[in-house]
PDB file of C-alpha atoms in Angstrom:
ATOM      1  CA  MET A   1     -80.002  -9.287 -64.083  1.00  0.00           C
ATOM      2  CA  LYS A   2     -77.823 -12.094 -61.970  1.00  0.00           C
ATOM      3  CA  SER A   3     -74.805 -10.054 -62.185  1.00  0.00           C
ATOM      4  CA  ILE A   4     -76.436  -6.840 -60.885  1.00  0.00           C
ATOM      5  CA  THR A   5     -77.836  -9.133 -57.717  1.00  0.00           C
ATOM      6  CA  THR A   6     -74.132 -10.765 -57.544  1.00  0.00           C
ATOM      7  CA  SER A   7     -72.452  -7.334 -57.329  1.00  0.00           C
ATOM      8  CA  LEU A   8     -74.440  -5.959 -54.739  1.00  0.00           C
ATOM      9  CA  LYS A   9     -74.178  -9.165 -52.517  1.00  0.00           C
ATOM     10  CA  VAL A  10     -70.551  -9.246 -53.045  1.00  0.00           C
ATOM     11  CA  PHE A  11     -70.032  -5.419 -52.266  1.00  0.00           C
ATOM     12  CA  GLY A  12     -72.673  -6.172 -49.205  1.00  0.00           C
ATOM     13  CA  ILE A  13     -70.303  -9.276 -47.762  1.00  0.00           C
ATOM     14  CA  TYR A  14     -67.255  -6.847 -48.383  1.00  0.00           C
ATOM     15  CA  MET A  15     -69.073  -4.291 -46.037  1.00  0.00           C
ATOM     16  CA  ILE A  16     -70.064  -6.381 -43.284  1.00  0.00           C
ATOM     17  CA  LEU A  17     -66.916  -8.188 -43.085  1.00  0.00           C
ATOM     18  CA  ILE A  18     -63.995  -5.695 -43.843  1.00  0.00           C
ATOM     19  CA  PRO A  19     -64.939  -2.446 -42.728  1.00  0.00           C
ATOM     20  CA  GLY A  20     -67.965  -3.644 -40.490  1.00  0.00           C
ATOM     21  CA  ILE A  21     -67.245  -6.371 -38.412  1.00  0.00           C
ATOM     22  CA  GLY A  22     -63.444  -5.775 -38.971  1.00  0.00           C
ATOM     23  CA  LEU A  23     -63.768  -2.342 -37.175  1.00  0.00           C
ATOM     24  CA  MET A  24     -66.633  -3.203 -34.678  1.00  0.00           C
ATOM     25  CA  ILE A  25     -64.271  -5.904 -33.166  1.00  0.00           C
ATOM     26  CA  ALA A  26     -60.510  -5.073 -34.064  1.00  0.00           C
ATOM     27  CA  PRO A  27     -60.393  -1.170 -34.748  1.00  0.00           C
ATOM     28  CA  ASP A  28     -56.592  -1.044 -33.580  1.00  0.00           C
ATOM     29  CA  PHE A  29     -55.865  -3.921 -35.973  1.00  0.00           C
ATOM     30  CA  MET A  30     -57.992  -2.776 -39.104  1.00  0.00           C
ATOM     31  CA  LEU A  31     -56.709   0.904 -38.804  1.00  0.00           C
ATOM     32  CA  ASP A  32     -52.750  -0.002 -38.387  1.00  0.00           C
ATOM     33  CA  LEU A  33     -53.133  -2.480 -41.225  1.00  0.00           C
ATOM     34  CA  PHE A  34     -54.003  -0.113 -43.678  1.00  0.00           C
ATOM     35  CA  LYS A  35     -51.818   2.667 -42.172  1.00  0.00           C
ATOM     36  CA  LEU A  36     -54.643   4.949 -41.134  1.00  0.00           C
ATOM     37  CA  SER A  37     -54.036   6.935 -38.092  1.00  0.00           C
ATOM     38  CA  HIS A  38     -56.392   6.848 -35.166  1.00  0.00           C
ATOM     39  CA  GLY A  39     -56.424   8.309 -31.816  1.00  0.00           C
ATOM     40  CA  GLU A  40     -57.082   6.699 -28.260  1.00  0.00           C
ATOM     41  CA  GLU A  41     -60.965   6.569 -28.570  1.00  0.00           C
ATOM     42  CA  LEU A  42     -61.798   3.500 -30.217  1.00  0.00           C
ATOM     43  CA  TRP A  43     -65.311   4.104 -30.082  1.00  0.00           C
ATOM     44  CA  ILE A  44     -65.377   6.235 -33.229  1.00  0.00           C
ATOM     45  CA  PRO A  45     -64.022   3.660 -35.562  1.00  0.00           C
ATOM     46  CA  ARG A  46     -66.196   1.018 -33.849  1.00  0.00           C
ATOM     47  CA  MET A  47     -69.241   3.184 -34.794  1.00  0.00           C
ATOM     48  CA  MET A  48     -68.078   3.605 -38.380  1.00  0.00           C
ATOM     49  CA  GLY A  49     -67.810  -0.393 -38.426  1.00  0.00           C
ATOM     50  CA  LEU A  50     -71.415  -0.754 -37.076  1.00  0.00           C
ATOM     51  CA  LEU A  51     -72.536   1.803 -40.064  1.00  0.00           C
ATOM     52  CA  ALA A  52     -70.561  -0.057 -42.445  1.00  0.00           C
ATOM     53  CA  PHE A  53     -72.168  -3.418 -41.099  1.00  0.00           C
ATOM     54  CA  ILE A  54     -75.476  -1.802 -41.697  1.00  0.00           C
ATOM     55  CA  ILE A  55     -74.826  -0.318 -45.303  1.00  0.00           C
ATOM     56  CA  GLY A  56     -73.487  -4.069 -45.939  1.00  0.00           C
ATOM     57  CA  VAL A  57     -76.477  -5.658 -44.908  1.00  0.00           C
ATOM     58  CA  PHE A  58     -78.817  -3.346 -47.037  1.00  0.00           C
ATOM     59  CA  ASP A  59     -76.583  -3.736 -50.002  1.00  0.00           C
ATOM     60  CA  PHE A  60     -76.587  -7.743 -49.540  1.00  0.00           C
ATOM     61  CA  TYR A  61     -80.560  -7.520 -48.990  1.00  0.00           C
ATOM     62  CA  ILE A  62     -81.230  -5.288 -51.996  1.00  0.00           C
ATOM     63  CA  GLY A  63     -79.332  -7.939 -54.187  1.00  0.00           C
ATOM     64  CA  LYS A  64     -80.510 -10.745 -52.485  1.00  0.00           C
ATOM     65  CA  HIS A  65     -84.308  -9.736 -53.079  1.00  0.00           C
ATOM     66  CA  ALA A  66     -83.896  -7.877 -56.521  1.00  0.00           C
ATOM     67  CA  LEU A  67     -84.926  -4.514 -55.254  1.00  0.00           C
ATOM     68  CA  HIS A  68     -84.081  -3.098 -58.695  1.00  0.00           C
ATOM     69  CA  LYS A  69     -85.741   0.358 -57.734  1.00  0.00           C
ATOM     70  CA  LEU A  70     -82.771   0.937 -55.412  1.00  0.00           C
ATOM     71  CA  TYR A  71     -80.083  -0.483 -57.486  1.00  0.00           C
ATOM     72  CA  GLN A  72     -79.331   3.234 -58.774  1.00  0.00           C
ATOM     73  CA  LEU A  73     -79.049   4.552 -55.363  1.00  0.00           C
ATOM     74  CA  THR A  74     -76.559   2.051 -54.515  1.00  0.00           C
ATOM     75  CA  ILE A  75     -74.576   2.947 -57.341  1.00  0.00           C
ATOM     76  CA  ILE A  76     -74.612   6.844 -56.724  1.00  0.00           C
ATOM     77  CA  VAL A  77     -73.692   6.362 -52.907  1.00  0.00           C
ATOM     78  CA  ARG A  78     -70.828   4.433 -53.609  1.00  0.00           C
ATOM     79  CA  TYR A  79     -69.611   6.882 -55.859  1.00  0.00           C
ATOM     80  CA  VAL A  80     -69.939   9.768 -53.257  1.00  0.00           C
ATOM     81  CA  ALA A  81     -68.150   7.828 -51.397  1.00  0.00           C
ATOM     82  CA  THR A  82     -65.320   7.362 -53.486  1.00  0.00           C
ATOM     83  CA  VAL A  83     -65.218  11.042 -54.239  1.00  0.00           C
ATOM     84  CA  PHE A  84     -65.331  11.581 -50.260  1.00  0.00           C
ATOM     85  CA  MET A  85     -62.488   9.468 -49.813  1.00  0.00           C
ATOM     86  CA  ILE A  86     -60.292  10.764 -52.518  1.00  0.00           C
ATOM     87  CA  SER A  87     -61.034  14.344 -51.465  1.00  0.00           C
ATOM     88  CA  LEU A  88     -59.939  13.417 -47.653  1.00  0.00           C
ATOM     89  CA  TRP A  89     -57.016  12.197 -49.184  1.00  0.00           C
ATOM     90  CA  LEU A  90     -56.143  15.238 -51.156  1.00  0.00           C
ATOM     91  CA  LYS A  91     -56.814  17.581 -48.361  1.00  0.00           C
ATOM     92  CA  GLY A  92     -54.145  15.569 -46.338  1.00  0.00           C
ATOM     93  CA  GLU A  93     -56.554  14.417 -43.897  1.00  0.00           C
ATOM     94  CA  VAL A  94     -55.841  10.592 -44.303  1.00  0.00           C
ATOM     95  CA  GLU A  95     -53.315   8.456 -45.593  1.00  0.00           C
ATOM     96  CA  VAL A  96     -52.849   7.073 -49.459  1.00  0.00           C
ATOM     97  CA  ALA A  97     -54.513   3.677 -48.230  1.00  0.00           C
ATOM     98  CA  ILE A  98     -57.779   5.454 -48.036  1.00  0.00           C
ATOM     99  CA  LEU A  99     -57.373   5.163 -51.809  1.00  0.00           C
ATOM    100  CA  LEU A 100     -57.771   1.303 -51.593  1.00  0.00           C
ATOM    101  CA  PHE A 101     -61.050   1.609 -50.348  1.00  0.00           C
ATOM    102  CA  ALA A 102     -61.929   4.226 -52.522  1.00  0.00           C
ATOM    103  CA  GLY A 103     -61.090   2.059 -55.460  1.00  0.00           C
ATOM    104  CA  ILE A 104     -62.964  -0.811 -53.860  1.00  0.00           C
ATOM    105  CA  ASP A 105     -66.307   1.413 -53.800  1.00  0.00           C
ATOM    106  CA  ALA A 106     -65.731   2.359 -57.264  1.00  0.00           C
ATOM    107  CA  ALA A 107     -65.182  -0.872 -58.642  1.00  0.00           C
ATOM    108  CA  GLY A 108     -68.394  -1.955 -57.035  1.00  0.00           C
ATOM    109  CA  ALA A 109     -70.327   0.825 -58.167  1.00  0.00           C
ATOM    110  CA  THR A 110     -68.921   0.623 -61.518  1.00  0.00           C
ATOM    111  CA  TRP A 111     -69.772  -3.167 -61.974  1.00  0.00           C
ATOM    112  CA  THR A 112     -73.163  -2.583 -60.838  1.00  0.00           C
ATOM    113  CA  MET A 113     -73.823   0.433 -63.210  1.00  0.00           C
ATOM    114  CA  LEU A 114     -72.226  -1.558 -66.201  1.00  0.00           C
ATOM    115  CA  THR A 115     -74.511  -4.754 -65.488  1.00  0.00           C
ATOM    116  CA  LEU A 116     -77.342  -2.362 -64.840  1.00  0.00           C
ATOM    117  CA  ARG A 117     -76.770  -0.756 -68.140  1.00  0.00           C
ATOM    118  CA  THR A 118     -76.726  -3.997 -70.090  1.00  0.00           C
ATOM    119  CA  SER A 119     -79.912  -5.278 -68.426  1.00  0.00           C
ATOM    120  CA  ASN A 120     -83.670  -4.341 -69.486  1.00  0.00           C
ATOM    121  CA  LEU A 121     -83.996  -2.659 -65.966  1.00  0.00           C
ATOM    122  CA  ALA A 122     -81.657   0.331 -67.285  1.00  0.00           C
ATOM    123  CA  SER A 123     -84.755   2.442 -67.932  1.00  0.00           C
ATOM    124  CA  SER A 124     -86.684   1.448 -65.086  1.00  0.00           C
TER     125      SER A 124
END
């Protein structure tokens, strides 16, 4: 079970720091760093950063407090996010750099899923 909680805390910290605080404080830098196009109005990526920060806090606390009833939900929503980002790239709406974020979401979801399957919580 420790690995499940570790996977959620690590993913939570990533969400808080990189897309969360990164987009809230330095949206131009973050978007340019990953070659993601953006317009003049930076309130939209800042709001996205806030949402990523909130999601990161939730994931971290789900892991910290071992809220096993929410583990499966975190896996599902991270895979949904992965599919959504890939579909945006396939439609040509975002640059290829978005696949890095899709890969991080998929890797985090897979880590949690595999450790959940090997635990006795898989049937809970």
